[in-house]
């Protein structure tokens, strides 16, 4: 398979390392509008010549133009770039069955396995609504510009979907007692933590904790490479959940 890495920044570089280390015969072309290290500066027919799948980790403002080019050139896509989700319906229509397109705001396989474990755990604790209460926190490095993390919100939604008693996520500092229908998702920022998510099921007698600790960006990059293999040769608009559902 020939893979174009579009956006040769932190993620793009990590993805090329992983593809090279896998040594399974894939070839790479790197495309970056600004980076002096990339093979090509423009995303066009020339740079995409012979490419099977493009893995896009570029800038949010580049996404729509890039997608138009992928469709014109008939190239399948792994879309890791975030910040375009308000255009989701437009993109879905544009893609149709012209190319294969898989997207996620978090390509970490571990996070998606963790989400499924948490969801199943929440379904179990839902049988004991008066005994256990649920809560969450996440920790990220001092450079992260938003809180809570998108992943924490995704996991919070999955928990609430399983719990009959909870239907609301609260993320702010509370100067009052929490309501039974609220799930508190707290955020801590500082240091160099790549991303930690903790879910607690707490009773008077004990606490059961589920925790996902990312060690680096490798998890995202590995997931994007697996998704590229999965989308190769397919047509249609997919999310990483479709990939996971098929594997699991
Ligand atoms: N989905 C996930 O799992 C996941 C994980 C990490 C980061 N991200 C997202 O991926 C994106 C990139 O993250 P990063 O940390 O690698 O950022 P980065 O700034 O290190 O790299 C982005 C690169 O894209 C290049 N670029 C910008 N516009 C371009 C264009 N039009 N064509 C080609 N290249 C272009 C930039 O020059 C830069 O080198 C962000 O949107 C980030 O939120 C997603």
CSV table of C-alpha atoms and ligand atoms in Angstrom, one decimal:
chain,number,residue,atom,x,y,z
A,1,UNK,CA,0.0,0.0,0.0
A,2,UNK,CA,1.2,3.5,-0.7
A,3,UNK,CA,0.3,5.9,2.1
A,4,UNK,CA,0.4,9.8,1.9
A,5,UNK,CA,1.0,11.4,5.3
A,6,UNK,CA,-0.6,14.8,5.0
A,7,UNK,CA,0.7,17.1,7.7
A,8,UNK,CA,4.2,16.2,8.7
A,9,UNK,CA,4.1,17.6,12.2
A,10,UNK,CA,4.2,15.8,15.5
A,11,UNK,CA,1.6,13.2,14.6
A,12,UNK,CA,2.7,12.8,10.9
A,13,UNK,CA,6.3,12.1,11.9
A,14,UNK,CA,5.3,9.6,14.5
A,15,UNK,CA,3.0,7.8,12.0
A,16,UNK,CA,5.9,7.6,9.4
A,17,UNK,CA,8.1,6.1,12.1
A,18,UNK,CA,5.5,3.4,12.9
A,19,UNK,CA,5.0,2.6,9.2
A,20,UNK,CA,8.7,2.3,8.7
A,21,UNK,CA,9.2,0.1,11.8
A,22,UNK,CA,6.4,-2.3,10.8
A,23,UNK,CA,8.3,-3.2,7.6
A,24,UNK,CA,5.3,-4.7,5.9
A,25,UNK,CA,6.1,-3.2,2.5
A,26,UNK,CA,4.1,0.0,2.7
A,27,UNK,CA,5.6,3.0,1.0
A,28,UNK,CA,5.2,6.6,2.3
A,29,UNK,CA,5.0,10.0,0.7
A,30,UNK,CA,5.0,13.0,3.1
A,31,UNK,CA,3.1,16.2,2.2
A,32,UNK,CA,3.2,19.3,4.3
A,33,UNK,CA,2.4,22.9,3.2
A,34,UNK,CA,5.0,24.4,5.5
A,35,UNK,CA,7.5,21.7,6.8
A,36,UNK,CA,10.9,21.7,5.1
A,37,UNK,CA,11.2,18.0,5.9
A,38,UNK,CA,8.3,16.8,3.8
A,39,UNK,CA,8.6,15.4,0.2
A,40,UNK,CA,5.9,17.7,-1.3
A,41,UNK,CA,4.5,21.1,-0.4
A,42,UNK,CA,1.1,20.8,-2.2
A,43,UNK,CA,-1.7,18.3,-2.0
A,44,UNK,CA,-2.5,17.6,-5.6
A,45,UNK,CA,-2.5,15.0,-8.4
A,46,UNK,CA,1.3,14.9,-8.5
A,47,UNK,CA,1.9,14.4,-4.8
A,48,UNK,CA,-1.0,11.9,-4.5
A,49,UNK,CA,0.0,9.9,-7.6
A,50,UNK,CA,-0.3,6.2,-6.9
A,51,UNK,CA,-1.4,6.7,-3.3
A,52,UNK,CA,-4.0,4.3,-1.9
A,53,UNK,CA,-4.7,6.0,1.5
A,54,UNK,CA,-4.0,9.5,2.9
A,55,UNK,CA,-3.5,9.9,6.6
A,56,UNK,CA,-4.4,13.5,7.4
A,57,UNK,CA,-3.1,15.1,10.6
A,58,UNK,CA,-2.8,18.7,9.5
A,59,UNK,CA,-4.6,21.9,10.5
A,60,UNK,CA,-8.4,22.3,11.0
A,61,UNK,CA,-8.5,25.1,8.5
A,62,UNK,CA,-7.0,22.8,5.8
A,63,UNK,CA,-9.5,20.0,6.3
A,64,UNK,CA,-12.3,21.0,3.9
A,65,UNK,CA,-10.0,21.8,1.0
A,66,UNK,CA,-8.0,18.6,1.6
A,67,UNK,CA,-11.2,16.5,1.5
A,68,UNK,CA,-12.2,18.0,-1.8
A,69,UNK,CA,-8.8,17.1,-3.2
A,70,UNK,CA,-9.0,13.5,-1.9
A,71,UNK,CA,-12.4,13.1,-3.5
A,72,UNK,CA,-11.2,14.6,-6.8
A,73,UNK,CA,-8.2,12.2,-6.9
A,74,UNK,CA,-10.2,9.2,-5.6
A,75,UNK,CA,-8.0,8.7,-2.6
A,76,UNK,CA,-9.2,7.0,0.6
A,77,UNK,CA,-8.7,8.9,3.9
A,78,UNK,CA,-7.9,8.5,7.5
A,79,UNK,CA,-8.9,11.9,9.0
A,80,UNK,CA,-7.2,12.5,12.3
A,81,UNK,CA,-7.3,16.3,12.1
A,82,UNK,CA,-9.8,17.8,14.5
A,83,UNK,CA,-11.9,21.0,14.5
A,84,UNK,CA,-14.2,20.3,11.5
A,85,UNK,CA,-17.0,18.5,13.2
A,86,UNK,CA,-19.5,21.3,12.6
A,87,UNK,CA,-19.2,20.3,8.9
A,88,UNK,CA,-19.8,16.6,9.6
A,89,UNK,CA,-23.1,16.4,7.6
A,90,UNK,CA,-21.6,18.2,4.6
A,91,UNK,CA,-18.5,15.9,4.6
A,92,UNK,CA,-20.7,12.8,4.8
A,93,UNK,CA,-22.6,14.0,1.8
A,94,UNK,CA,-19.5,14.9,-0.2
A,95,UNK,CA,-17.9,11.6,0.6
A,96,UNK,CA,-21.0,9.4,-0.2
A,97,UNK,CA,-19.6,6.3,-1.8
A,98,UNK,CA,-17.0,8.1,-3.8
A,99,UNK,CA,-14.1,7.2,-1.6
A,100,UNK,CA,-13.5,5.4,1.8
A,101,UNK,CA,-13.3,7.9,4.7
A,102,UNK,CA,-12.7,7.0,8.4
A,103,UNK,CA,-12.5,9.7,11.0
A,104,UNK,CA,-12.0,10.0,14.8
A,105,UNK,CA,-11.0,12.7,17.2
A,106,UNK,CA,-9.0,9.9,19.0
A,107,UNK,CA,-7.4,7.1,17.1
A,108,UNK,CA,-6.0,5.4,20.2
A,109,UNK,CA,-7.0,1.8,20.1
A,110,UNK,CA,-6.4,1.6,23.9
A,111,UNK,CA,-8.9,4.5,24.6
A,112,UNK,CA,-11.6,2.8,22.5
A,113,UNK,CA,-11.0,-0.6,24.3
A,114,UNK,CA,-11.1,1.3,27.6
A,115,UNK,CA,-14.4,3.0,26.6
A,116,UNK,CA,-16.0,-0.3,25.9
A,117,UNK,CA,-14.8,-1.7,29.2
A,118,UNK,CA,-16.2,1.4,31.0
A,119,UNK,CA,-19.5,1.2,29.2
A,120,UNK,CA,-19.9,-2.5,30.2
A,121,UNK,CA,-18.9,-1.7,33.8
A,122,UNK,CA,-21.4,1.1,34.0
A,123,UNK,CA,-24.1,-1.3,32.8
A,124,UNK,CA,-23.2,-3.6,35.7
A,125,UNK,CA,-23.2,-0.8,38.3
A,126,UNK,CA,-26.5,0.3,37.0
A,127,UNK,CA,-28.0,-2.7,38.8
A,128,UNK,CA,-26.9,-1.1,42.1
A,129,UNK,CA,-28.0,2.5,41.8
A,130,UNK,CA,-28.4,3.0,45.6
A,131,UNK,CA,-25.0,1.4,46.5
A,132,UNK,CA,-22.6,2.9,44.0
A,133,UNK,CA,-22.1,6.4,42.7
A,134,UNK,CA,-20.0,7.3,39.6
A,135,UNK,CA,-17.5,10.1,38.9
A,136,UNK,CA,-14.5,10.9,36.6
A,137,UNK,CA,-11.4,12.9,36.3
A,138,UNK,CA,-8.8,13.4,33.6
A,139,UNK,CA,-5.2,14.8,33.7
A,140,UNK,CA,-3.3,16.4,30.8
A,141,UNK,CA,-0.1,18.3,30.3
A,142,UNK,CA,0.3,22.0,30.9
A,143,UNK,CA,0.1,22.8,27.1
A,144,UNK,CA,-3.4,21.5,26.6
A,145,UNK,CA,-5.6,24.4,25.6
A,146,UNK,CA,-9.0,22.9,26.4
A,147,UNK,CA,-10.8,21.1,29.2
A,148,UNK,CA,-12.3,18.7,29.8
A,149,UNK,CA,-10.7,16.5,27.1
A,150,UNK,CA,-13.0,15.3,24.2
A,151,UNK,CA,-12.2,11.8,25.3
A,152,UNK,CA,-13.5,12.4,28.8
A,153,UNK,CA,-16.7,13.8,27.5
A,154,UNK,CA,-17.1,10.8,25.2
A,155,UNK,CA,-16.5,8.4,28.1
A,156,UNK,CA,-18.9,10.4,30.3
A,157,UNK,CA,-21.6,10.1,27.7
A,158,UNK,CA,-21.1,6.4,27.5
A,159,UNK,CA,-21.4,6.1,31.3
A,160,UNK,CA,-24.6,8.2,31.4
A,161,UNK,CA,-26.1,6.2,28.6
A,162,UNK,CA,-25.8,3.1,30.8
A,163,UNK,CA,-27.0,4.6,34.1
A,164,UNK,CA,-30.7,5.1,34.5
A,165,UNK,CA,-30.1,7.6,37.3
A,166,UNK,CA,-27.7,10.0,35.5
A,167,UNK,CA,-28.4,12.1,32.5
A,168,UNK,CA,-26.1,15.1,32.8
A,169,UNK,CA,-22.3,15.8,32.8
A,170,UNK,CA,-21.1,18.7,35.0
A,171,UNK,CA,-17.5,19.9,34.4
A,172,UNK,CA,-17.3,23.1,36.5
A,173,UNK,CA,-16.1,23.6,40.0
A,174,UNK,CA,-19.1,22.9,42.3
A,175,UNK,CA,-20.0,25.2,45.1
A,176,UNK,CA,-22.9,23.0,46.0
A,177,UNK,CA,-23.6,19.3,46.5
A,178,UNK,CA,-23.8,17.3,43.3
A,179,UNK,CA,-27.2,16.1,42.2
A,180,UNK,CA,-27.8,12.4,41.8
A,181,UNK,CA,-28.5,12.7,38.1
A,182,UNK,CA,-25.1,14.5,37.5
A,183,UNK,CA,-21.8,12.9,36.6
A,184,UNK,CA,-18.9,15.1,37.6
A,185,UNK,CA,-16.0,15.1,35.1
A,186,UNK,CA,-13.1,17.0,36.7
A,187,UNK,CA,-9.9,18.2,34.9
A,188,UNK,CA,-6.4,18.7,36.2
A,189,UNK,CA,-3.7,20.4,34.1
A,190,UNK,CA,0.1,20.5,34.6
A,191,UNK,CA,3.4,18.8,33.8
A,192,UNK,CA,3.9,16.5,30.9
A,193,UNK,CA,1.1,13.9,31.3
A,194,UNK,CA,0.1,12.8,27.7
A,195,UNK,CA,-3.4,11.9,28.9
A,196,UNK,CA,-4.9,10.0,31.9
A,197,UNK,CA,-8.6,9.2,32.3
A,198,UNK,CA,-10.0,7.7,35.5
A,199,UNK,CA,-13.6,6.4,36.2
A,200,UNK,CA,-14.6,5.7,39.8
A,201,UNK,CA,-17.5,3.6,41.0
A,202,UNK,CA,-17.8,4.4,44.7
A,203,UNK,CA,-19.8,3.0,47.6
A,204,UNK,CA,-19.7,3.4,51.4
A,205,UNK,CA,-17.6,0.2,51.5
A,206,UNK,CA,-15.2,0.5,48.6
A,207,UNK,CA,-14.0,2.1,45.4
A,208,UNK,CA,-13.6,0.4,42.1
A,209,UNK,CA,-11.4,2.4,39.6
A,210,UNK,CA,-10.9,2.0,35.9
A,211,UNK,CA,-7.9,4.0,34.5
A,212,UNK,CA,-6.4,4.6,31.1
A,213,UNK,CA,-2.9,6.1,31.1
A,214,UNK,CA,-1.4,7.1,27.7
A,215,UNK,CA,2.4,7.0,27.7
A,216,UNK,CA,2.9,8.9,24.4
A,217,UNK,CA,1.3,9.8,21.1
A,218,UNK,CA,2.2,6.3,19.8
A,219,UNK,CA,-1.3,5.0,20.5
A,220,UNK,CA,-2.9,7.6,18.2
A,221,UNK,CA,-0.4,7.0,15.5
A,222,UNK,CA,-0.7,3.2,15.7
A,223,UNK,CA,-4.5,3.4,15.6
A,224,UNK,CA,-4.3,5.7,12.5
A,225,UNK,CA,-2.0,3.1,10.7
A,226,UNK,CA,-4.4,0.3,11.6
A,227,UNK,CA,-7.3,2.4,10.3
A,228,UNK,CA,-5.4,3.0,7.0
A,229,UNK,CA,-5.2,-0.7,6.5
A,230,UNK,CA,-8.9,-1.1,7.3
A,231,UNK,CA,-10.1,1.6,5.0
A,232,UNK,CA,-7.9,0.6,2.0
A,233,UNK,CA,-10.2,-0.7,-0.8
A,234,UNK,CA,-13.5,0.3,1.1
A,235,UNK,CA,-16.0,3.0,0.0
A,236,UNK,CA,-18.2,5.1,2.4
A,237,UNK,CA,-18.1,7.3,5.5
A,238,UNK,CA,-17.0,5.6,8.7
A,239,UNK,CA,-16.0,6.4,12.3
A,240,UNK,CA,-13.5,4.5,14.3
A,241,UNK,CA,-16.4,2.7,16.1
A,242,UNK,CA,-17.3,1.0,12.8
A,243,UNK,CA,-13.7,-0.3,12.6
A,244,UNK,CA,-13.8,-1.4,16.3
A,245,UNK,CA,-17.3,-3.1,15.9
A,246,UNK,CA,-15.9,-5.1,13.0
A,247,UNK,CA,-12.8,-6.2,15.0
A,248,UNK,CA,-14.6,-6.9,18.2
B,1,LIG,N1,-7.4,12.0,16.0
B,1,LIG,C1,-6.4,11.8,16.8
B,1,LIG,O1,-6.2,10.7,17.4
B,1,LIG,C2,-5.5,12.9,17.1
B,1,LIG,C3,-4.4,12.8,17.9
B,1,LIG,C4,-3.5,13.8,18.0
B,1,LIG,C5,-3.7,15.0,17.3
B,1,LIG,N2,-4.8,15.1,16.5
B,1,LIG,C6,-5.1,16.3,15.7
B,1,LIG,O2,-4.2,16.2,14.5
B,1,LIG,C7,-3.9,17.5,14.1
B,1,LIG,C8,-2.4,17.7,14.0
B,1,LIG,O3,-1.8,17.5,15.2
B,1,LIG,P1,-0.2,17.6,15.4
B,1,LIG,O4,0.0,17.6,16.9
B,1,LIG,O5,0.5,16.7,14.6
B,1,LIG,O6,0.0,19.1,14.9
B,1,LIG,P2,1.3,19.8,14.3
B,1,LIG,O7,1.1,21.2,14.4
B,1,LIG,O8,2.5,19.2,15.0
B,1,LIG,O9,1.3,19.3,12.8
B,1,LIG,C9,0.4,19.7,11.8
B,1,LIG,C10,1.2,19.8,10.5
B,1,LIG,O10,0.2,20.1,9.4
B,1,LIG,C11,0.9,20.9,8.5
B,1,LIG,N3,-0.2,21.6,7.7
B,1,LIG,C12,-1.0,22.6,8.0
B,1,LIG,N4,-1.8,22.9,6.9
B,1,LIG,C13,-1.5,22.0,6.0
B,1,LIG,C14,-2.0,21.7,4.7
B,1,LIG,N5,-3.0,22.5,4.2
B,1,LIG,N6,-1.5,20.7,3.9
B,1,LIG,C15,-0.5,20.0,4.4
B,1,LIG,N7,0.0,20.1,5.7
B,1,LIG,C16,-0.5,21.1,6.4
B,1,LIG,C17,1.6,21.9,9.4
B,1,LIG,O11,2.7,22.5,8.6
B,1,LIG,C18,2.2,21.0,10.5
B,1,LIG,O12,3.5,20.5,10.1
B,1,LIG,C19,-4.6,18.5,15.0
B,1,LIG,O13,-5.8,18.8,14.5
B,1,LIG,C20,-4.8,17.6,16.3
B,1,LIG,O14,-5.9,18.1,17.1
B,1,LIG,C21,-5.7,14.1,16.4
